[in-house]
GROMACS .gro file of C-alpha atoms in nm:
model
  358
    1UNK     CA    1   3.988 -24.638  11.347
    2UNK     CA    2   4.052 -24.957  11.484
    3UNK     CA    3   4.235 -24.978  11.841
    4UNK     CA    4   4.431 -25.363  11.764
    5UNK     CA    5   4.619 -25.417  12.060
    6UNK     CA    6   4.619 -25.241  12.396
    7UNK     CA    7   4.945 -25.317  12.598
    8UNK     CA    8   4.942 -25.189  12.996
    9UNK     CA    9   5.206 -25.254  13.255
   10UNK     CA   10   5.150 -25.126  13.614
   11UNK     CA   11   4.873 -24.940  13.569
   12UNK     CA   12   4.610 -24.893  13.849
   13UNK     CA   13   4.558 -25.287  13.935
   14UNK     CA   14   4.671 -25.370  13.654
   15UNK     CA   15   5.016 -25.563  13.671
   16UNK     CA   16   5.111 -25.673  13.302
   17UNK     CA   17   4.830 -25.661  13.015
   18UNK     CA   18   4.859 -25.756  12.634
   19UNK     CA   19   4.498 -25.769  12.509
   20UNK     CA   20   4.386 -25.802  12.103
   21UNK     CA   21   4.050 -25.578  12.023
   22UNK     CA   22   4.106 -25.569  11.682
   23UNK     CA   23   3.655 -25.551  11.640
   24UNK     CA   24   3.387 -25.327  11.653
   25UNK     CA   25   3.305 -25.451  11.987
   26UNK     CA   26   3.546 -25.471  12.293
   27UNK     CA   27   3.326 -25.587  12.606
   28UNK     CA   28   3.479 -25.686  12.971
   29UNK     CA   29   3.305 -25.904  13.190
   30UNK     CA   30   3.336 -25.843  13.508
   31UNK     CA   31   3.355 -25.806  13.907
   32UNK     CA   32   3.377 -25.475  14.045
   33UNK     CA   33   3.702 -25.366  14.077
   34UNK     CA   34   3.815 -25.677  13.894
   35UNK     CA   35   4.062 -25.447  13.692
   36UNK     CA   36   3.731 -25.380  13.453
   37UNK     CA   37   3.723 -24.950  13.493
   38UNK     CA   38   4.126 -24.952  13.481
   39UNK     CA   39   4.160 -25.095  13.112
   40UNK     CA   40   3.887 -24.837  12.979
   41UNK     CA   41   4.084 -24.529  13.170
   42UNK     CA   42   4.488 -24.687  13.037
   43UNK     CA   43   4.350 -24.648  12.660
   44UNK     CA   44   4.179 -24.291  12.780
   45UNK     CA   45   4.446 -24.178  12.909
   46UNK     CA   46   4.621 -24.315  12.659
   47UNK     CA   47   4.475 -24.164  12.396
   48UNK     CA   48   4.437 -23.783  12.536
   49UNK     CA   49   4.737 -23.767  12.816
   50UNK     CA   50   4.456 -23.764  13.138
   51UNK     CA   51   4.281 -23.960  13.333
   52UNK     CA   52   3.903 -23.986  13.383
   53UNK     CA   53   3.917 -24.085  13.758
   54UNK     CA   54   4.206 -23.927  13.913
   55UNK     CA   55   4.356 -23.567  13.912
   56UNK     CA   56   4.739 -23.665  13.914
   57UNK     CA   57   4.962 -23.879  13.793
   58UNK     CA   58   5.075 -24.009  14.067
   59UNK     CA   59   4.723 -24.186  14.191
   60UNK     CA   60   4.782 -24.391  13.827
   61UNK     CA   61   5.070 -24.620  13.900
   62UNK     CA   62   5.040 -24.937  14.072
   63UNK     CA   63   5.195 -24.959  14.404
   64UNK     CA   64   5.497 -25.004  14.475
   65UNK     CA   65   5.629 -24.925  14.143
   66UNK     CA   66   5.777 -24.658  13.981
   67UNK     CA   67   5.568 -24.602  13.680
   68UNK     CA   68   5.315 -24.730  13.401
   69UNK     CA   69   5.351 -24.789  13.059
   70UNK     CA   70   5.044 -24.755  12.821
   71UNK     CA   71   5.070 -24.914  12.392
   72UNK     CA   72   4.788 -24.864  12.183
   73UNK     CA   73   4.841 -25.019  11.840
   74UNK     CA   74   4.556 -24.808  11.639
   75UNK     CA   75   4.464 -24.877  11.293
   76UNK     CA   76   4.313 -24.611  11.002
   77UNK     CA   77   4.271 -24.767  10.641
   78UNK     CA   78   4.612 -24.855  10.569
   79UNK     CA   79   4.817 -24.645  10.813
   80UNK     CA   80   4.921 -24.793  11.214
   81UNK     CA   81   5.017 -24.538  11.470
   82UNK     CA   82   5.191 -24.646  11.740
   83UNK     CA   83   5.118 -24.468  12.082
   84UNK     CA   84   5.285 -24.479  12.305
   85UNK     CA   85   5.251 -24.367  12.670
   86UNK     CA   86   5.488 -24.345  13.036
   87UNK     CA   87   5.498 -24.192  13.412
   88UNK     CA   88   5.826 -24.219  13.517
   89UNK     CA   89   5.644 -24.092  13.866
   90UNK     CA   90   5.863 -23.759  13.800
   91UNK     CA   91   5.752 -23.691  13.378
   92UNK     CA   92   5.553 -23.748  13.142
   93UNK     CA   93   5.555 -23.921  12.783
   94UNK     CA   94   5.389 -23.953  12.472
   95UNK     CA   95   5.548 -24.084  12.121
   96UNK     CA   96   5.347 -24.134  11.834
   97UNK     CA   97   5.517 -24.392  11.627
   98UNK     CA   98   5.869 -24.302  11.811
   99UNK     CA   99   5.771 -23.973  11.753
  100UNK     CA  100   5.824 -23.742  12.130
  101UNK     CA  101   5.479 -23.508  12.112
  102UNK     CA  102   5.485 -23.194  12.290
  103UNK     CA  103   5.113 -23.101  12.253
  104UNK     CA  104   4.771 -23.359  12.324
  105UNK     CA  105   4.631 -23.196  12.149
  106UNK     CA  106   4.841 -23.423  11.904
  107UNK     CA  107   4.612 -23.721  12.080
  108UNK     CA  108   4.292 -23.594  12.056
  109UNK     CA  109   4.247 -23.409  11.765
  110UNK     CA  110   4.349 -23.696  11.610
  111UNK     CA  111   4.213 -23.967  11.815
  112UNK     CA  112   3.882 -23.867  11.996
  113UNK     CA  113   3.770 -24.037  12.255
  114UNK     CA  114   3.480 -24.017  12.425
  115UNK     CA  115   3.406 -24.173  12.800
  116UNK     CA  116   3.041 -24.280  12.942
  117UNK     CA  117   3.135 -24.315  13.322
  118UNK     CA  118   2.903 -24.274  13.621
  119UNK     CA  119   3.064 -23.934  13.698
  120UNK     CA  120   2.903 -23.835  13.337
  121UNK     CA  121   2.590 -23.782  13.623
  122UNK     CA  122   2.708 -23.384  13.742
  123UNK     CA  123   2.730 -23.288  13.412
  124UNK     CA  124   2.349 -23.302  13.451
  125UNK     CA  125   2.266 -23.244  13.893
  126UNK     CA  126   2.662 -23.105  13.943
  127UNK     CA  127   2.775 -22.697  14.063
  128UNK     CA  128   2.758 -22.503  13.783
  129UNK     CA  129   3.142 -22.485  13.666
  130UNK     CA  130   3.070 -22.956  13.618
  131UNK     CA  131   2.809 -22.803  13.387
  132UNK     CA  132   3.021 -22.563  13.206
  133UNK     CA  133   3.309 -22.858  13.194
  134UNK     CA  134   3.071 -23.065  12.981
  135UNK     CA  135   3.071 -22.789  12.723
  136UNK     CA  136   3.366 -22.663  12.728
  137UNK     CA  137   3.501 -23.056  12.647
  138UNK     CA  138   3.209 -23.085  12.399
  139UNK     CA  139   3.347 -22.747  12.118
  140UNK     CA  140   3.698 -22.769  12.275
  141UNK     CA  141   3.754 -23.210  12.121
  142UNK     CA  142   3.675 -23.015  11.775
  143UNK     CA  143   3.781 -22.634  11.821
  144UNK     CA  144   4.108 -22.548  11.893
  145UNK     CA  145   4.060 -22.175  11.852
  146UNK     CA  146   3.841 -22.210  12.105
  147UNK     CA  147   4.098 -22.409  12.391
  148UNK     CA  148   4.306 -22.187  12.376
  149UNK     CA  149   4.065 -21.903  12.397
  150UNK     CA  150   3.980 -22.085  12.711
  151UNK     CA  151   4.323 -22.192  12.868
  152UNK     CA  152   4.385 -21.790  12.799
  153UNK     CA  153   4.140 -21.623  12.973
  154UNK     CA  154   4.143 -21.877  13.268
  155UNK     CA  155   4.536 -21.680  13.240
  156UNK     CA  156   4.396 -21.364  13.272
  157UNK     CA  157   4.119 -21.417  13.542
  158UNK     CA  158   4.385 -21.612  13.729
  159UNK     CA  159   4.629 -21.262  13.755
  160UNK     CA  160   4.366 -21.050  13.768
  161UNK     CA  161   4.232 -21.204  14.116
  162UNK     CA  162   4.628 -21.267  14.246
  163UNK     CA  163   4.654 -20.906  14.131
  164UNK     CA  164   4.303 -20.873  14.382
  165UNK     CA  165   4.484 -21.010  14.681
  166UNK     CA  166   4.756 -20.771  14.679
  167UNK     CA  167   4.716 -20.449  14.905
  168UNK     CA  168   4.793 -20.219  14.563
  169UNK     CA  169   4.481 -20.292  14.409
  170UNK     CA  170   4.607 -20.020  14.132
  171UNK     CA  171   4.667 -20.273  13.862
  172UNK     CA  172   4.429 -20.517  13.835
  173UNK     CA  173   4.215 -20.441  13.547
  174UNK     CA  174   4.445 -20.504  13.392
  175UNK     CA  175   4.415 -20.746  13.139
  176UNK     CA  176   3.973 -20.583  13.157
  177UNK     CA  177   3.985 -20.579  12.760
  178UNK     CA  178   4.191 -20.917  12.725
  179UNK     CA  179   3.917 -21.125  12.969
  180UNK     CA  180   3.676 -20.843  12.776
  181UNK     CA  181   3.782 -20.993  12.426
  182UNK     CA  182   3.721 -21.343  12.490
  183UNK     CA  183   3.424 -21.352  12.691
  184UNK     CA  184   3.292 -21.219  12.343
  185UNK     CA  185   3.483 -21.565  12.182
  186UNK     CA  186   3.348 -21.780  12.430
  187UNK     CA  187   2.995 -21.676  12.464
  188UNK     CA  188   2.961 -21.652  12.066
  189UNK     CA  189   3.069 -22.110  12.000
  190UNK     CA  190   2.933 -22.206  12.349
  191UNK     CA  191   2.616 -22.049  12.199
  192UNK     CA  192   2.665 -22.194  11.871
  193UNK     CA  193   2.729 -22.493  12.039
  194UNK     CA  194   2.437 -22.505  12.264
  195UNK     CA  195   2.237 -22.472  11.992
  196UNK     CA  196   2.386 -22.720  11.792
  197UNK     CA  197   2.371 -23.013  12.094
  198UNK     CA  198   1.985 -22.883  12.171
  199UNK     CA  199   1.879 -22.980  11.779
  200UNK     CA  200   2.057 -23.315  11.810
  201UNK     CA  201   1.931 -23.352  12.138
  202UNK     CA  202   1.554 -23.263  11.975
  203UNK     CA  203   1.627 -23.525  11.651
  204UNK     CA  204   1.657 -23.779  11.933
  205UNK     CA  205   1.574 -23.750  12.288
  206UNK     CA  206   1.209 -23.960  12.147
  207UNK     CA  207   1.361 -24.250  12.189
  208UNK     CA  208   1.432 -24.252  12.540
  209UNK     CA  209   1.181 -24.012  12.669
  210UNK     CA  210   0.736 -24.031  12.664
  211UNK     CA  211   0.690 -23.780  12.342
  212UNK     CA  212   0.526 -23.528  12.613
  213UNK     CA  213   0.919 -23.450  12.753
  214UNK     CA  214   1.006 -23.059  12.597
  215UNK     CA  215   1.380 -23.098  12.653
  216UNK     CA  216   1.610 -22.776  12.589
  217UNK     CA  217   1.933 -22.613  12.740
  218UNK     CA  218   1.928 -22.279  12.837
  219UNK     CA  219   2.210 -22.071  12.803
  220UNK     CA  220   2.294 -21.809  13.067
  221UNK     CA  221   2.518 -21.558  13.004
  222UNK     CA  222   2.647 -21.476  13.350
  223UNK     CA  223   2.713 -21.082  13.133
  224UNK     CA  224   2.434 -21.099  12.862
  225UNK     CA  225   2.592 -20.856  12.541
  226UNK     CA  226   2.833 -20.979  12.330
  227UNK     CA  227   2.959 -20.655  12.243
  228UNK     CA  228   3.401 -20.604  12.412
  229UNK     CA  229   3.298 -20.302  12.552
  230UNK     CA  230   2.940 -20.361  12.738
  231UNK     CA  231   3.102 -20.658  12.927
  232UNK     CA  232   3.450 -20.415  12.939
  233UNK     CA  233   3.175 -20.174  13.143
  234UNK     CA  234   3.036 -20.487  13.321
  235UNK     CA  235   3.385 -20.496  13.517
  236UNK     CA  236   3.490 -20.158  13.581
  237UNK     CA  237   3.130 -20.127  13.754
  238UNK     CA  238   3.189 -20.407  13.970
  239UNK     CA  239   3.551 -20.327  14.055
  240UNK     CA  240   3.443 -20.231  14.397
  241UNK     CA  241   3.234 -20.549  14.477
  242UNK     CA  242   3.603 -20.739  14.316
  243UNK     CA  243   3.783 -20.652  14.580
  244UNK     CA  244   3.625 -20.709  14.855
  245UNK     CA  245   3.517 -21.052  14.780
  246UNK     CA  246   3.859 -21.084  14.630
  247UNK     CA  247   3.795 -21.257  14.289
  248UNK     CA  248   3.638 -21.248  13.953
  249UNK     CA  249   3.231 -21.176  13.979
  250UNK     CA  250   3.148 -21.130  13.624
  251UNK     CA  251   3.269 -21.362  13.325
  252UNK     CA  252   3.183 -21.680  13.192
  253UNK     CA  253   3.398 -21.843  13.459
  254UNK     CA  254   2.995 -21.842  13.601
  255UNK     CA  255   2.829 -21.878  13.284
  256UNK     CA  256   2.529 -22.166  13.371
  257UNK     CA  257   2.354 -22.427  13.130
  258UNK     CA  258   1.956 -22.468  13.307
  259UNK     CA  259   1.868 -22.802  13.205
  260UNK     CA  260   1.426 -22.684  13.100
  261UNK     CA  261   1.174 -22.909  13.062
  262UNK     CA  262   0.934 -22.685  12.916
  263UNK     CA  263   0.988 -22.353  13.157
  264UNK     CA  264   1.068 -22.587  13.413
  265UNK     CA  265   1.420 -22.708  13.532
  266UNK     CA  266   1.390 -23.085  13.481
  267UNK     CA  267   1.621 -23.118  13.747
  268UNK     CA  268   1.475 -22.967  14.017
  269UNK     CA  269   1.140 -23.302  13.984
  270UNK     CA  270   1.342 -23.537  13.678
  271UNK     CA  271   1.361 -23.927  13.939
  272UNK     CA  272   1.700 -24.019  13.973
  273UNK     CA  273   1.722 -24.262  13.674
  274UNK     CA  274   1.579 -24.008  13.362
  275UNK     CA  275   1.881 -23.810  13.518
  276UNK     CA  276   2.139 -24.051  13.436
  277UNK     CA  277   1.964 -24.116  13.111
  278UNK     CA  278   1.951 -23.767  13.018
  279UNK     CA  279   2.349 -23.831  13.168
  280UNK     CA  280   2.405 -24.059  12.915
  281UNK     CA  281   2.151 -23.858  12.681
  282UNK     CA  282   2.475 -23.590  12.661
  283UNK     CA  283   2.792 -23.783  12.601
  284UNK     CA  284   2.516 -23.970  12.297
  285UNK     CA  285   2.448 -23.548  12.163
  286UNK     CA  286   2.869 -23.520  12.193
  287UNK     CA  287   2.958 -23.813  11.984
  288UNK     CA  288   2.668 -23.650  11.700
  289UNK     CA  289   2.892 -23.361  11.703
  290UNK     CA  290   3.213 -23.410  11.686
  291UNK     CA  291   3.063 -23.620  11.325
  292UNK     CA  292   2.886 -23.356  11.209
  293UNK     CA  293   3.171 -23.062  11.271
  294UNK     CA  294   3.456 -23.234  11.190
  295UNK     CA  295   3.388 -23.615  11.034
  296UNK     CA  296   3.520 -23.766  11.281
  297UNK     CA  297   3.437 -24.135  11.420
  298UNK     CA  298   3.548 -24.118  11.765
  299UNK     CA  299   3.617 -24.406  12.017
  300UNK     CA  300   3.401 -24.460  12.240
  301UNK     CA  301   3.456 -24.673  12.654
  302UNK     CA  302   3.092 -24.683  12.880
  303UNK     CA  303   3.208 -24.823  13.161
  304UNK     CA  304   2.890 -25.025  13.345
  305UNK     CA  305   2.651 -24.684  13.366
  306UNK     CA  306   2.338 -24.873  13.245
  307UNK     CA  307   2.245 -25.020  13.627
  308UNK     CA  308   1.980 -24.791  13.730
  309UNK     CA  309   1.814 -24.762  13.317
  310UNK     CA  310   1.490 -25.056  13.261
  311UNK     CA  311   1.544 -25.261  12.984
  312UNK     CA  312   1.412 -25.122  12.694
  313UNK     CA  313   1.584 -24.831  12.709
  314UNK     CA  314   1.896 -25.017  12.738
  315UNK     CA  315   1.768 -25.198  12.412
  316UNK     CA  316   1.704 -24.858  12.304
  317UNK     CA  317   1.988 -24.692  12.372
  318UNK     CA  318   2.235 -25.030  12.223
  319UNK     CA  319   1.997 -25.006  11.883
  320UNK     CA  320   2.052 -24.629  11.801
  321UNK     CA  321   2.448 -24.575  11.946
  322UNK     CA  322   2.630 -24.483  11.595
  323UNK     CA  323   2.845 -24.265  11.474
  324UNK     CA  324   3.188 -24.458  11.712
  325UNK     CA  325   3.489 -24.552  11.536
  326UNK     CA  326   3.519 -24.886  11.804
  327UNK     CA  327   3.331 -24.910  12.092
  328UNK     CA  328   3.477 -25.027  12.456
  329UNK     CA  329   3.157 -25.213  12.691
  330UNK     CA  330   3.226 -25.313  13.042
  331UNK     CA  331   2.947 -25.449  13.249
  332UNK     CA  332   2.911 -25.732  13.538
  333UNK     CA  333   2.846 -26.102  13.513
  334UNK     CA  334   2.563 -26.177  13.356
  335UNK     CA  335   2.430 -25.800  13.285
  336UNK     CA  336   2.564 -25.767  12.917
  337UNK     CA  337   2.230 -25.622  12.746
  338UNK     CA  338   2.484 -25.574  12.430
  339UNK     CA  339   2.354 -25.767  12.148
  340UNK     CA  340   2.411 -25.673  11.862
  341UNK     CA  341   2.562 -25.956  11.670
  342UNK     CA  342   2.555 -25.814  11.328
  343UNK     CA  343   2.999 -25.652  11.343
  344UNK     CA  344   3.309 -25.801  11.506
  345UNK     CA  345   3.247 -25.876  11.874
  346UNK     CA  346   3.592 -25.927  12.095
  347UNK     CA  347   3.492 -26.107  12.472
  348UNK     CA  348   3.665 -26.065  12.776
  349UNK     CA  349   3.627 -26.201  13.056
  350UNK     CA  350   3.871 -26.017  13.408
  351UNK     CA  351   3.838 -26.197  13.743
  352UNK     CA  352   4.103 -26.027  13.963
  353UNK     CA  353   4.288 -25.797  13.746
  354UNK     CA  354   4.354 -26.183  13.541
  355UNK     CA  355   4.257 -26.138  13.203
  356UNK     CA  356   4.111 -26.419  12.969
  357UNK     CA  357   3.930 -26.375  12.606
  358UNK     CA  358   3.578 -26.598  12.560
   0.00000   0.00000   0.00000
């Protein structure tokens, strides 16, 4: 797949932009605040119906405007797609070839997109919910059943916690069987995903890390059982604590993912550069995972995340990066580390929102 052109109107700092991006790699060069990241964010939004920076659509609208519009022209073999995504300040609308879609799954499973952004470091050093978020993203992009299970589980837990806050707590456990059943399904798929990601890491980490390192992700289940009846018993035995704290204390919503080097917790002693490199490797593994699970090649967006890496590792990273449909990169002036002359590259410079093709 190739994004042949991008149209952006009133998105972030960008007023009106028309870009032709029919290449293997598209590179945007500009200073911080000039709009490089906004272009990548617009692509991601159009392909996923969400932002990797803002939680609410209203923050994506250009100042003093009423809404925004993003349009991508995508070619896949002999087929062309026009994805038209807009927000008018009240509602969001997404069209694929002039047909409105009702579920973002029509986007994410047909046009997968992986961003490399500075916030990815939270997958490594963030709280347990940030670490779960990475694996939930990885699995959900390849498994609709898992996405449905996660949504159902969150609904069950939300309802259970709501009932725990009521004076009459006699009904808070009514969804325990559903919680237990969904818990089993989620745990199983998380286990499988971690095993596959660990294999990908094992096959590739020596390209980036010292050979003596042995990076491995440990999946630590909050309830160490895959038996529905056992999980229901744990929920039952924990009722007094749940009532006292007015929230559900046990379940997959409290699972943990721990990065170990040998037996040690890696983040306790790794340098900032090593942690940043591991965040890149996580995304690298995600691309490989999508390739293996679906046969698809995602669009990859890399937003200026190499400043803490030495030149040799930057070089190795780009030499080994593969499995994508099209690559979009941002760099500061004078810091373009990408040097693959064997593919079709498209270069743009950005200066205070003004974009020029090189």
